[in-house]
Tab-separated table of C-alpha atoms and ligand atoms in Angstrom:
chain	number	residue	atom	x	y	z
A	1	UNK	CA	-103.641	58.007	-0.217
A	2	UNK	CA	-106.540	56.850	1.807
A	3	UNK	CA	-107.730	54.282	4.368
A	4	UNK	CA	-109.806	51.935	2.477
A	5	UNK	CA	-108.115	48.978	1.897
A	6	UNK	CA	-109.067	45.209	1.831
A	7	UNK	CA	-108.109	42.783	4.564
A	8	UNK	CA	-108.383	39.075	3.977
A	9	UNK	CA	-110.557	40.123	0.821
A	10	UNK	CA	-113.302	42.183	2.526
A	11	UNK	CA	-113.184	45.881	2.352
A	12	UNK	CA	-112.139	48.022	5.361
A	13	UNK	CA	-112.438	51.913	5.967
A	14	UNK	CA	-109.769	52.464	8.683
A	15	UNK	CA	-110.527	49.354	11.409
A	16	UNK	CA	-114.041	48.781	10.731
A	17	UNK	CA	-115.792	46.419	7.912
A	18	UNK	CA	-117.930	48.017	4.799
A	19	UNK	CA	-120.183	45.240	5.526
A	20	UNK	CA	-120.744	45.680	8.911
A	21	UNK	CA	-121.617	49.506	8.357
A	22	UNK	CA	-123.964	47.898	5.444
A	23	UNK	CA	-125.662	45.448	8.206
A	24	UNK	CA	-126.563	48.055	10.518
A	25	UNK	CA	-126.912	50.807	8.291
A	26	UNK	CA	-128.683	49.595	4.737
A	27	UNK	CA	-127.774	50.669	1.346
A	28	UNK	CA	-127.012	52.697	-0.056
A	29	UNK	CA	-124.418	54.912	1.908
A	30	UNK	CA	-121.252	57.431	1.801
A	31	UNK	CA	-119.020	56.504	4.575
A	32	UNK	CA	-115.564	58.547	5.003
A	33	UNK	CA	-112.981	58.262	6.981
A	34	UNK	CA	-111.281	60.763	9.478
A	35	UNK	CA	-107.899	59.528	8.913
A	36	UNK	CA	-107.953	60.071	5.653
A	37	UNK	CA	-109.505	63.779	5.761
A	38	UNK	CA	-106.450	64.528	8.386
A	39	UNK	CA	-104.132	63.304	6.545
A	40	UNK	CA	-104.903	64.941	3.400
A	41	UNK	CA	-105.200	68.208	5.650
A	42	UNK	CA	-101.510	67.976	7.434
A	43	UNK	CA	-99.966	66.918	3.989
A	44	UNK	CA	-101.229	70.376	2.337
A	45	UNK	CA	-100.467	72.268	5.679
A	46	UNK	CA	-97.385	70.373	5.912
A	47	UNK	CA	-96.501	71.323	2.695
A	48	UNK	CA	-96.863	74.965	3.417
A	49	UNK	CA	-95.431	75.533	6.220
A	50	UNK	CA	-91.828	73.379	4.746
A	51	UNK	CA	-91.785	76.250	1.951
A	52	UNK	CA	-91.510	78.537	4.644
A	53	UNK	CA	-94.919	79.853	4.326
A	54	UNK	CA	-96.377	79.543	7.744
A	55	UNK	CA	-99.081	82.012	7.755
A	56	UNK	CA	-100.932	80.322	5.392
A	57	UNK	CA	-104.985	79.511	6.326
A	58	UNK	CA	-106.441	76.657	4.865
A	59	UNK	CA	-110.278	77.335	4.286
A	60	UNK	CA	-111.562	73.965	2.776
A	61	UNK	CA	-114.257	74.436	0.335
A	62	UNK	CA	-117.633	73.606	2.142
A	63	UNK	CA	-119.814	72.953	-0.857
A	64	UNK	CA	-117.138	70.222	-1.589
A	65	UNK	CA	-118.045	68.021	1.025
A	66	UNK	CA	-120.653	70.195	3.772
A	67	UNK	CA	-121.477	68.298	6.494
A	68	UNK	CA	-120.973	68.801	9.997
A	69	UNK	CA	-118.727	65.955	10.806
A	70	UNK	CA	-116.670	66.337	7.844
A	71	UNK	CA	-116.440	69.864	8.792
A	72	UNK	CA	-115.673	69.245	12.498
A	73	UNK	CA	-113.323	66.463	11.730
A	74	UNK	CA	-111.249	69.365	9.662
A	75	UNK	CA	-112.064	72.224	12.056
A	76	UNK	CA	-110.428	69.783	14.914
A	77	UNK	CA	-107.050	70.677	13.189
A	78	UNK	CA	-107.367	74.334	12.813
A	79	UNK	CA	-108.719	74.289	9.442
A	80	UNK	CA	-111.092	77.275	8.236
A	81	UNK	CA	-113.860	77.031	5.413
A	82	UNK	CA	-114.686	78.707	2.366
A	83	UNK	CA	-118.673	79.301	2.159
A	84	UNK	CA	-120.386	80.205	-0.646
A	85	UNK	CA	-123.624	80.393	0.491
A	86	UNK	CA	-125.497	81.149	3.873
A	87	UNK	CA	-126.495	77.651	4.609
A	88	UNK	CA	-123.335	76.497	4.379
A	89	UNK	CA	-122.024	79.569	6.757
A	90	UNK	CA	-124.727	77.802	9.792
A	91	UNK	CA	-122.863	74.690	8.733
A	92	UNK	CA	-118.980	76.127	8.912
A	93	UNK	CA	-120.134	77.661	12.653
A	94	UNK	CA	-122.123	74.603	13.795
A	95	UNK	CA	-119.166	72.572	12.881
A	96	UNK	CA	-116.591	74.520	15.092
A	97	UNK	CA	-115.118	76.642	12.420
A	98	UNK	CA	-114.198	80.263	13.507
A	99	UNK	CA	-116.095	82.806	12.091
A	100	UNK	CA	-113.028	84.357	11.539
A	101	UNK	CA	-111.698	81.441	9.300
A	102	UNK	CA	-114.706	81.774	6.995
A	103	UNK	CA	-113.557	83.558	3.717
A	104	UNK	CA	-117.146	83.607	1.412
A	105	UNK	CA	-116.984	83.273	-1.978
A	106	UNK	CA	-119.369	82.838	-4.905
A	107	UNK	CA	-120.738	85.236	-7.178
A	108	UNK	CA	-124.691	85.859	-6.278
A	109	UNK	CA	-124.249	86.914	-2.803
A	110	UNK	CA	-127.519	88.677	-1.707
A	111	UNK	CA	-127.769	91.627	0.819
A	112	UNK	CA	-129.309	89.752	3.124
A	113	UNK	CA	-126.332	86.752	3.159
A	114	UNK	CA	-124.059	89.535	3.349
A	115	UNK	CA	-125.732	91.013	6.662
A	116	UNK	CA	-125.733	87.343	7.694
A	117	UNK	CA	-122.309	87.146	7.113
A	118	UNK	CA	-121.547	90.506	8.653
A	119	UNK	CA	-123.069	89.441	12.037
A	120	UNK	CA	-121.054	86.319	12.401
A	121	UNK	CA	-118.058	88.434	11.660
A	122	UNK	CA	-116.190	86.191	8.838
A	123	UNK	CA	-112.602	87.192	8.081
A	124	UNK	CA	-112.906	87.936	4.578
A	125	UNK	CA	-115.449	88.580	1.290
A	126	UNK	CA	-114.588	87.289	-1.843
A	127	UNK	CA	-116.680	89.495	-4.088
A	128	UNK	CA	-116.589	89.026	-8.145
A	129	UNK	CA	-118.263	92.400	-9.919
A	130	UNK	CA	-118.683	96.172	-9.449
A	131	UNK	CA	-121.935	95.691	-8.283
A	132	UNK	CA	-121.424	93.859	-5.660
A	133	UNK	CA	-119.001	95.807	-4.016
A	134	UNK	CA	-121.149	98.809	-3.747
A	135	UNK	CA	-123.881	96.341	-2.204
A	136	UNK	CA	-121.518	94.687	0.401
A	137	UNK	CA	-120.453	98.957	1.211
A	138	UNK	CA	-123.639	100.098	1.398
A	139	UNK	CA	-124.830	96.848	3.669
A	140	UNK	CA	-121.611	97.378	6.243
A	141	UNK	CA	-122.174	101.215	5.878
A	142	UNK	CA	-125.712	100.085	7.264
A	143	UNK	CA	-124.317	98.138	10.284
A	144	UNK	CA	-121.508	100.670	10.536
A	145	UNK	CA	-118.505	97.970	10.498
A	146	UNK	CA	-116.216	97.377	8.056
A	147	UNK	CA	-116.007	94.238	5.799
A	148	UNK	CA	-112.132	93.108	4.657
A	149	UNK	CA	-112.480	92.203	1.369
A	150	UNK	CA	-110.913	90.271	-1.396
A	151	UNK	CA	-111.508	90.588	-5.402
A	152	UNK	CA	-111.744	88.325	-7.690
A	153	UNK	CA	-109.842	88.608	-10.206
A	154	UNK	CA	-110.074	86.088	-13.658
A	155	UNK	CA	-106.492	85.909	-14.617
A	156	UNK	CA	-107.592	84.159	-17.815
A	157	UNK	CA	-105.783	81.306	-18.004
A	158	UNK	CA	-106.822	77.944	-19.319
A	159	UNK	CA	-106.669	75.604	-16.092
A	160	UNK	CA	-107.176	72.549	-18.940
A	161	UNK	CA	-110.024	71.107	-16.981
A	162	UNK	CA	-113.427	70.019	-17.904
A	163	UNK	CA	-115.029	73.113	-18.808
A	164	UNK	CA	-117.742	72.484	-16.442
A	165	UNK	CA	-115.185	72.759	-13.442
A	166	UNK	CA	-112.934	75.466	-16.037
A	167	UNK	CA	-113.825	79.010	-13.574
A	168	UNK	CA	-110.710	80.852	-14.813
A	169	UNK	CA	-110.806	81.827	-18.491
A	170	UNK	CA	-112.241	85.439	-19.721
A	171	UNK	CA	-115.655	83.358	-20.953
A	172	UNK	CA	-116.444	82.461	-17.558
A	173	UNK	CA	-118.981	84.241	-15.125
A	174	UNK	CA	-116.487	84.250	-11.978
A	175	UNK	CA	-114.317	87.468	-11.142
A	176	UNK	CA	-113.221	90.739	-12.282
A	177	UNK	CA	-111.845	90.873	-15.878
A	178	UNK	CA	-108.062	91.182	-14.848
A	179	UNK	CA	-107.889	94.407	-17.261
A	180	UNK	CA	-110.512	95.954	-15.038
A	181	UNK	CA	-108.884	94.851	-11.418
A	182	UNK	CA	-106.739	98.062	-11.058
A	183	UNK	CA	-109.715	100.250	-11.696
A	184	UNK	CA	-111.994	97.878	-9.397
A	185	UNK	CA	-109.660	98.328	-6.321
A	186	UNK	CA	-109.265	101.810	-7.080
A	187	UNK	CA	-113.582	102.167	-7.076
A	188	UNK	CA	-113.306	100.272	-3.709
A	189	UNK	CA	-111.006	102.019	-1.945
A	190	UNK	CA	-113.247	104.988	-2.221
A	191	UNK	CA	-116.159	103.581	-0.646
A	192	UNK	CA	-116.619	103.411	3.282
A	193	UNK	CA	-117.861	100.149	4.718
A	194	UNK	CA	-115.359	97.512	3.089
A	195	UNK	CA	-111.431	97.795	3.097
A	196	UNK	CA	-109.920	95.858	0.093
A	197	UNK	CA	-106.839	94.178	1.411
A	198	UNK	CA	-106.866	90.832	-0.400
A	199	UNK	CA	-106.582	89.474	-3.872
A	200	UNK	CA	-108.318	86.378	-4.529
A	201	UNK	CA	-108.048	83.730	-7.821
A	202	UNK	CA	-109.538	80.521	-8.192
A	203	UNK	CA	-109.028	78.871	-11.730
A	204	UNK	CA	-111.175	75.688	-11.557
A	205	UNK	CA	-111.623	72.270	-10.144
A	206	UNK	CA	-109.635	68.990	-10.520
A	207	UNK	CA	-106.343	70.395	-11.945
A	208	UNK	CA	-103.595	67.908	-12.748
A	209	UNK	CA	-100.926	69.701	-13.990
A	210	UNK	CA	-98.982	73.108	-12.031
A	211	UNK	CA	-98.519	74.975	-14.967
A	212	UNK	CA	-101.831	76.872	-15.074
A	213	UNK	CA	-101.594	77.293	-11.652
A	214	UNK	CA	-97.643	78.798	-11.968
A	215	UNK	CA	-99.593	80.938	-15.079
A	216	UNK	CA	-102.424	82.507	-12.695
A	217	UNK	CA	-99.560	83.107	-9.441
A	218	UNK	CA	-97.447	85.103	-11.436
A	219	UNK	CA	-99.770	87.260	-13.064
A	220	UNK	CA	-100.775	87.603	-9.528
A	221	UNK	CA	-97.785	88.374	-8.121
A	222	UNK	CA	-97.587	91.012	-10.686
A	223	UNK	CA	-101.117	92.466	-10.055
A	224	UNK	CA	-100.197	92.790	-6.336
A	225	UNK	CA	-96.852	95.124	-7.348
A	226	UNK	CA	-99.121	97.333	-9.816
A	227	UNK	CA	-101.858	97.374	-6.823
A	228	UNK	CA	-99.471	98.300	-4.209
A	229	UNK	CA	-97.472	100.918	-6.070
A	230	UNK	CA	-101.122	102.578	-6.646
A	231	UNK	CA	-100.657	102.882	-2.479
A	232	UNK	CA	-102.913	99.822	-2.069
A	233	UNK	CA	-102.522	97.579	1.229
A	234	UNK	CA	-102.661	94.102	0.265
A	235	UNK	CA	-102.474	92.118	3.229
A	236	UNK	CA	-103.862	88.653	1.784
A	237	UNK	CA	-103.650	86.540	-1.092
A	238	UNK	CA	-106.506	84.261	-1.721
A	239	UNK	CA	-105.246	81.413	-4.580
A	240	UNK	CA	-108.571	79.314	-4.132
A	241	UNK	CA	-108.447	75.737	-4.674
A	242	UNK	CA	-108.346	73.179	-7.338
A	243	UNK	CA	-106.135	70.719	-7.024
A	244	UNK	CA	-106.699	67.249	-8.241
A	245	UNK	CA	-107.101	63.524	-7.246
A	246	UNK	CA	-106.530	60.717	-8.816
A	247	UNK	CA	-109.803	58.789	-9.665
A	248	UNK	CA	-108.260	55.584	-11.264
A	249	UNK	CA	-106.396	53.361	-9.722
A	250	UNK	CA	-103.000	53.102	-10.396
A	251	UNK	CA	-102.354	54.905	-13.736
A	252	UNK	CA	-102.438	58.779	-12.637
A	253	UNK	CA	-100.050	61.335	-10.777
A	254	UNK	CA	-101.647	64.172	-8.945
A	255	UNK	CA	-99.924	67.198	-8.338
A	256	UNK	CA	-98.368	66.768	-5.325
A	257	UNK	CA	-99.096	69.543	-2.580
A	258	UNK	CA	-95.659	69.639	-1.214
A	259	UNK	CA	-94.482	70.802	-5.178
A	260	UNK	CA	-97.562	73.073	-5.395
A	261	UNK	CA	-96.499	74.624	-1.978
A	262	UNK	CA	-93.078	75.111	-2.987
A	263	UNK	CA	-93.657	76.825	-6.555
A	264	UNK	CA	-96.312	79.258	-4.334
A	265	UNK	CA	-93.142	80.208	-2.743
A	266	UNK	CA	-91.479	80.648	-5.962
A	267	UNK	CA	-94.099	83.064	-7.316
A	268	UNK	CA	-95.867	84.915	-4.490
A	269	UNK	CA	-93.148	84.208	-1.190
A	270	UNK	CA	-91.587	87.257	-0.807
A	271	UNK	CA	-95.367	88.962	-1.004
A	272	UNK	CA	-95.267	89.481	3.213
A	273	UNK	CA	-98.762	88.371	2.823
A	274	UNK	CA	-101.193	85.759	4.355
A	275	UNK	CA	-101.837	83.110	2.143
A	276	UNK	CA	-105.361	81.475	2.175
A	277	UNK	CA	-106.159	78.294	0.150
A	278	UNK	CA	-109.449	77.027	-0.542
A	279	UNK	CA	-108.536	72.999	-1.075
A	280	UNK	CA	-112.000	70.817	-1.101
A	281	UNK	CA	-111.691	67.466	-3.285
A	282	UNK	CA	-107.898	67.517	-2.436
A	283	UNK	CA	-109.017	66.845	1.037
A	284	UNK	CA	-112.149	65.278	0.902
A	285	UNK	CA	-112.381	63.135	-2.562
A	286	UNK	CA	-110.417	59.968	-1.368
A	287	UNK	CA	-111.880	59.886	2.018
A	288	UNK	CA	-115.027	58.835	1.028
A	289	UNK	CA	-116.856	56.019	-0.702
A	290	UNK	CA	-120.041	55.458	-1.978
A	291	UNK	CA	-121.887	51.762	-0.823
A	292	UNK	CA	-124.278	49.930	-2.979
A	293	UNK	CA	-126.160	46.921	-3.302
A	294	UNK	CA	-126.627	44.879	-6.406
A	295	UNK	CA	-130.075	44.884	-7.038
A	296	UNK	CA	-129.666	42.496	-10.149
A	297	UNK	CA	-127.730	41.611	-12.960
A	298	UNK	CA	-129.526	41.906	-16.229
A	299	UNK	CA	-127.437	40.170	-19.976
A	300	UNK	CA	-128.809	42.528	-22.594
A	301	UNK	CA	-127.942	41.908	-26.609
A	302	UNK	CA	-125.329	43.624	-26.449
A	303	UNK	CA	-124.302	44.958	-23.327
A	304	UNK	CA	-124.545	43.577	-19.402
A	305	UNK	CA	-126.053	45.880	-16.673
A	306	UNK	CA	-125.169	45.940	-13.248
A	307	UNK	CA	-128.307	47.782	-11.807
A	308	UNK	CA	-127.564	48.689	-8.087
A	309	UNK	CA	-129.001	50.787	-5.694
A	310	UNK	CA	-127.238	53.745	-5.651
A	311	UNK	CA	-127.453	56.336	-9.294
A	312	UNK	CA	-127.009	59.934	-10.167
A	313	UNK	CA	-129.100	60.927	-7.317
A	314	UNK	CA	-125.830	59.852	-4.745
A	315	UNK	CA	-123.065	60.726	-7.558
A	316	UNK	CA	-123.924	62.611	-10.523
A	317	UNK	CA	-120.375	63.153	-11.693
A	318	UNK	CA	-120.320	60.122	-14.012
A	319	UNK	CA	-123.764	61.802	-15.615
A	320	UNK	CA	-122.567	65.505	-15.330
A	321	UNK	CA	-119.329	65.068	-16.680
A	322	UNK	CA	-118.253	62.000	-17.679
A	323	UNK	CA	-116.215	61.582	-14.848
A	324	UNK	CA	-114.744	58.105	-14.043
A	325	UNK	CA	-115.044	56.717	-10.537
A	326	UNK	CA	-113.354	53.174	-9.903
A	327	UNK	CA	-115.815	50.543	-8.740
A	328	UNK	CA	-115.157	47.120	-6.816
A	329	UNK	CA	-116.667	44.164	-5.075
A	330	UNK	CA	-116.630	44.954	-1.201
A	331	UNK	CA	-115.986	41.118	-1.449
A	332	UNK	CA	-113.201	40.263	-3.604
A	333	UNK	CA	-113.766	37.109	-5.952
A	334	UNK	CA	-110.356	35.977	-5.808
A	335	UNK	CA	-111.023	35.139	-9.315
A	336	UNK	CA	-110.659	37.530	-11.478
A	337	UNK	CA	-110.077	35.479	-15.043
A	338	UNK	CA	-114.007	35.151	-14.923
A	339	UNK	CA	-114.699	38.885	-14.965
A	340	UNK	CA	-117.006	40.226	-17.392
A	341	UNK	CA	-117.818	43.681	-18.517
A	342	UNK	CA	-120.608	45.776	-17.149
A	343	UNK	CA	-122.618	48.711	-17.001
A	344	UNK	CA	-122.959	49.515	-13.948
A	345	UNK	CA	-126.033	51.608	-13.667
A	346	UNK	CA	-128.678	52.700	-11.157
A	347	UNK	CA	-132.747	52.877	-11.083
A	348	UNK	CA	-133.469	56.667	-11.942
A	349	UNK	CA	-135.652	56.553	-15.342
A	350	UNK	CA	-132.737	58.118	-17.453
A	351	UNK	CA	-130.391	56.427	-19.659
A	352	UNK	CA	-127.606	59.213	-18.580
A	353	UNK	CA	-128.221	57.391	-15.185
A	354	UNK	CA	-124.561	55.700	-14.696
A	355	UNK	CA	-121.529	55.319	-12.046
A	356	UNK	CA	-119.686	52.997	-14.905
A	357	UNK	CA	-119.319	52.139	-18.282
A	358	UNK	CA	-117.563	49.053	-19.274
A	359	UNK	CA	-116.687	48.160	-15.997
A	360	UNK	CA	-114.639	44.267	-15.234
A	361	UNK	CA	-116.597	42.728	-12.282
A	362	UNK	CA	-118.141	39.240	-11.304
A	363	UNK	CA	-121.131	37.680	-11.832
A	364	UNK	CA	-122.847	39.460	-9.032
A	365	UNK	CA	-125.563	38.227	-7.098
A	366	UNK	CA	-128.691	40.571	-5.458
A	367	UNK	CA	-127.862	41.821	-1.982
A	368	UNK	CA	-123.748	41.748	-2.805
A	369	UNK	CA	-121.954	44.901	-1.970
A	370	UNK	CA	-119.835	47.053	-4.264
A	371	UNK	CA	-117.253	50.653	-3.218
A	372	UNK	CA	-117.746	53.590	-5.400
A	373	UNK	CA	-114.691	55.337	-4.848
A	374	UNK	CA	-113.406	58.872	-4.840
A	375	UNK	CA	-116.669	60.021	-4.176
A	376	UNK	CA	-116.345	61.959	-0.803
A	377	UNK	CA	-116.114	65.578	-2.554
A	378	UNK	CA	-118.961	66.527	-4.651
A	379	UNK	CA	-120.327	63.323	-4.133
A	380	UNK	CA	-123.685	63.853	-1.492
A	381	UNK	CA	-123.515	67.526	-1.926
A	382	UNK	CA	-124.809	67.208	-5.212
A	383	UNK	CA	-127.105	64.263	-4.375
A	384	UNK	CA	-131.019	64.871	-5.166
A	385	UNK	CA	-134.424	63.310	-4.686
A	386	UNK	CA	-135.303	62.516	-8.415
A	387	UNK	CA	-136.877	59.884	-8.469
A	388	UNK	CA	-138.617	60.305	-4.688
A	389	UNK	CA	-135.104	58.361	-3.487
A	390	UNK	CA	-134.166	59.568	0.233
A	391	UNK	CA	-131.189	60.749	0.527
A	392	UNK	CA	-128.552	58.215	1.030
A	393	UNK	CA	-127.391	58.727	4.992
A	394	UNK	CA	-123.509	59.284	5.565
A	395	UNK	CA	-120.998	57.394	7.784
A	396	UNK	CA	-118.044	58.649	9.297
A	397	UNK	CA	-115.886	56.477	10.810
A	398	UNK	CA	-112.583	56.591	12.707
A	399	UNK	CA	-110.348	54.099	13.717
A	400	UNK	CA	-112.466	51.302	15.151
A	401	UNK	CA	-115.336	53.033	15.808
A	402	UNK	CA	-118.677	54.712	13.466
A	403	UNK	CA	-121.366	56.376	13.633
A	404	UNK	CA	-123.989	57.916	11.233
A	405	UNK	CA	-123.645	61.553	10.499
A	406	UNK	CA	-126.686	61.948	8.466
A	407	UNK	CA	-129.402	59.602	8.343
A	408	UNK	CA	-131.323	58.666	5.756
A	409	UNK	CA	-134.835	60.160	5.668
A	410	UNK	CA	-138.209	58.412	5.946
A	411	UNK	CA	-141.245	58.652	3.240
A	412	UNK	CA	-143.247	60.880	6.000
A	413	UNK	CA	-139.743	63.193	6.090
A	414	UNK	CA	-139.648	63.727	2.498
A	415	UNK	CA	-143.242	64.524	2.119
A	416	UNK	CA	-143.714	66.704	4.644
A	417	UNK	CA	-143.264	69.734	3.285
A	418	UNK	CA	-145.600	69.252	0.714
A	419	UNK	CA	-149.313	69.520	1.167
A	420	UNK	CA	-152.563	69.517	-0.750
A	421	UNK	CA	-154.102	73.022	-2.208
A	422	UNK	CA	-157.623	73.350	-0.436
A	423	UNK	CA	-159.408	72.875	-3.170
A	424	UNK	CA	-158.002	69.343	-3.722
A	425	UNK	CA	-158.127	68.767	-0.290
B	1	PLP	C1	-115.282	74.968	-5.827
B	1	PLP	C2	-114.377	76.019	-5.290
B	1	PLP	C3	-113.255	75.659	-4.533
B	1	PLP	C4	-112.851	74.225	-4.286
B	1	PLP	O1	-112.417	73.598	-5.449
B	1	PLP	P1	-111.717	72.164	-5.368
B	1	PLP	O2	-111.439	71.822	-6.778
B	1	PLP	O3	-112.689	71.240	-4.743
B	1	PLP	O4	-110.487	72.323	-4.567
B	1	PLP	C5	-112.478	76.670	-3.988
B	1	PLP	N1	-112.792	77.974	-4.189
B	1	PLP	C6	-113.863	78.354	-4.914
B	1	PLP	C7	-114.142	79.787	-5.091
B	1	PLP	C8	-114.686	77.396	-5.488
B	1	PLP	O5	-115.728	77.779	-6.216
């Protein structure tokens, strides 16, 4: 479900025109829209609360989609965030969040993001090795508080994902081996300076089917008996995030939160614990789209190329993993019968530089405008400079109204943190 939709053929987010934004803004540009986040939001929380779990915190994943306005937009509804990084802790607090909504995961913490951490006074640590428990003691030791934590534990199951986005099977670097996770509790609780009272799992990213997600809950569920009869007090249960979108039109079925909430009930209700989830793409994926211009249509031998002005640099899923985002005319032909197929491909000097393969579209003409959609969750976030391209600026509008979020940078902004040695100079 989203807001994007066309009215008398011209593309809309909520009440406002993709061209208009284009007009005032240039190309090319994310915009997302606010009614979309919230709804995606109240569906999950929704969910949750209907299969009578109600003290359940929803920490949406930062590095999905970090900035501020997304982030406020969700924070507006109670939402909390799940950091994984220190930057994107300034960006949780700037935004509204609570600090103590802010679970932090991720697996190189460093003392110093810890202390960080510490300071703001975040609910909850998700830490992933031996190691880094005894750091994150020894650093709240320091401080003299104490910092609730959460293990990770890798219940090894096979989240049939990409296995870029696969974080839950024994080969992966995230978490505690699950034969180790009684012993790694038991090491904890003997430390001063952190209080393990949470379990945490997170299995992988853009996961279409419940069953690997019913797999990791019950071995879960099972961990947190064996923990608790070794006189453990497990308060929280962290199950991370995952869930997946569609990205084509019409042919795919997501899971659908308020099934996902119910068989969380199933496994882990009667736990008399909070629940935290960690949803990012689930909320942020299909409220955003990515804007381009055509800069021109080039007929090869034996394929046609849509070059446009957006490429890896704004979405590098297509290049990273093959992903498939579905790409329109902001304009609709009305003709479709005429449609050729197209490559639709940006300027970066790489061949791997794609948003489309193959794609049906209309002779195009410079300056005309097509959506990239699905691409408000690890869409900017994992947007770079190659290239010397400025970052493409961000939109967010709701209802009737817009405004820019981030703009894009100039030439002097990008350079300016670069200098000549002296003896060039
Ligand atoms: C990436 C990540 C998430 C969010 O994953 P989505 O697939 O976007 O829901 C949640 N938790 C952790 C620990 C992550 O690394």
């Amino acid at each position: 479900m989203d807001h994007f939709e066309y009215r008398d053929a011209t593309l809309y987010a909520e009440d406002v025109k993709i061209s208009d934004i284009a007009a005032q803004v240039g190309t090319p540009f994310y915009c997302y829209s606010s009614a979309t986040l919230r709804h995606h939001y109240r569906v999950l929380a929704d969910a949750m609360a209907q299969a009578g779990l109600p003290d359940t915190l929803i920490c949406f994943s930062v590095k999905a989609n970090s900035n501020i306005a997304v982030i406020g937009t969700l924070a507006q509804l109670g939402a909390g965030a799940d950091i994984v990084s220190q930057g994107e802790l300034m960006r949780a607090l700037k935004a509204g969040i609570p600090a103590e909504k802010i679970v932090f995961s991720g697996v190189g913490k460093t003392a110093e993001e810890m202390r960080v951490a510490l300071t703001a006074g975040i609910a909850q640590f998700n830490v992933e090795s031996l190691d880094e428990i005894d750091v994150l003691a020894r650093v709240a030791q320091e401080m003299s508080l104490t910092a609730q934590i959460a293990l990770r534990v890798n219940p090894d199951v096979d989240a049939g994902t990409h296995e870029k986005i696969s974080t839950g099977k024994a080969e992966n670097k995230f978490g505690i081996a699950w034969e180790d996770a009684e012993a790694a509790y038991a090491h904890a609780a003997a430390l001063d300076g952190i209080e393990a009272s949470g379990i945490d799992i997170h299995i992988g990213s853009q996961i279409t089917d419940l069953a690997p997600f019913r797999a990791a809950f019950e071995k879960t569920a099972d961990l947190l008996g064996r923990l608790r009869a070794a006189g453990h007090r497990i308060t929280r249960l962290d199950l991370g995030g995952g869930l997946g979108v569609p990205y084509q039109k019409n042919n795919e079925t997501p899971p659908d939160p308020v099934a996902y909430a119910r068989m969380i009930h199933e496994t882990l209700g009667d736990a008399e614990c909070q629940i935290i989830l960690e949803p990012g793409r689930l909320i942020a994926a299909n409220a955003g789209i990515l804007v381009s211009s055509v800069v021109r249509a080039k007929r090869g031998q034996a394929k046609n190329f849509m070059i446009i002005d957006a490429a890896m640099t704004e979405l590098l899923r297509p290049t990273l993993y093959g992903a498939h985002h579905h790409i329109a005319p902001v304009e609709q032909s009305g003709d479709e019968n005429n449609n050729d197929q197209w490559d639709v491909v940006g300027p970066v000097c790489e061949s791997g530089d794609f948003l489309g393969l193959a794609r049906s579209l209309p002779e195009m003409q410079s300056g005309d405008l097509l959506a990239v959609f699905t691409a408000g969750a690890y869409g900017a976030v994992l947007g770079s400079n190659y290239n010397t391209r400025p970052a493409a600026p961000e939109v967010l509008v709701d209802g009737k109204r817009f405004e820019i979020v981030r703009k894009r940078p100039n030439y002097e902004d990008m350079l300016r943190t670069e200098s000549l040695p002296d003896w060039l100079g």
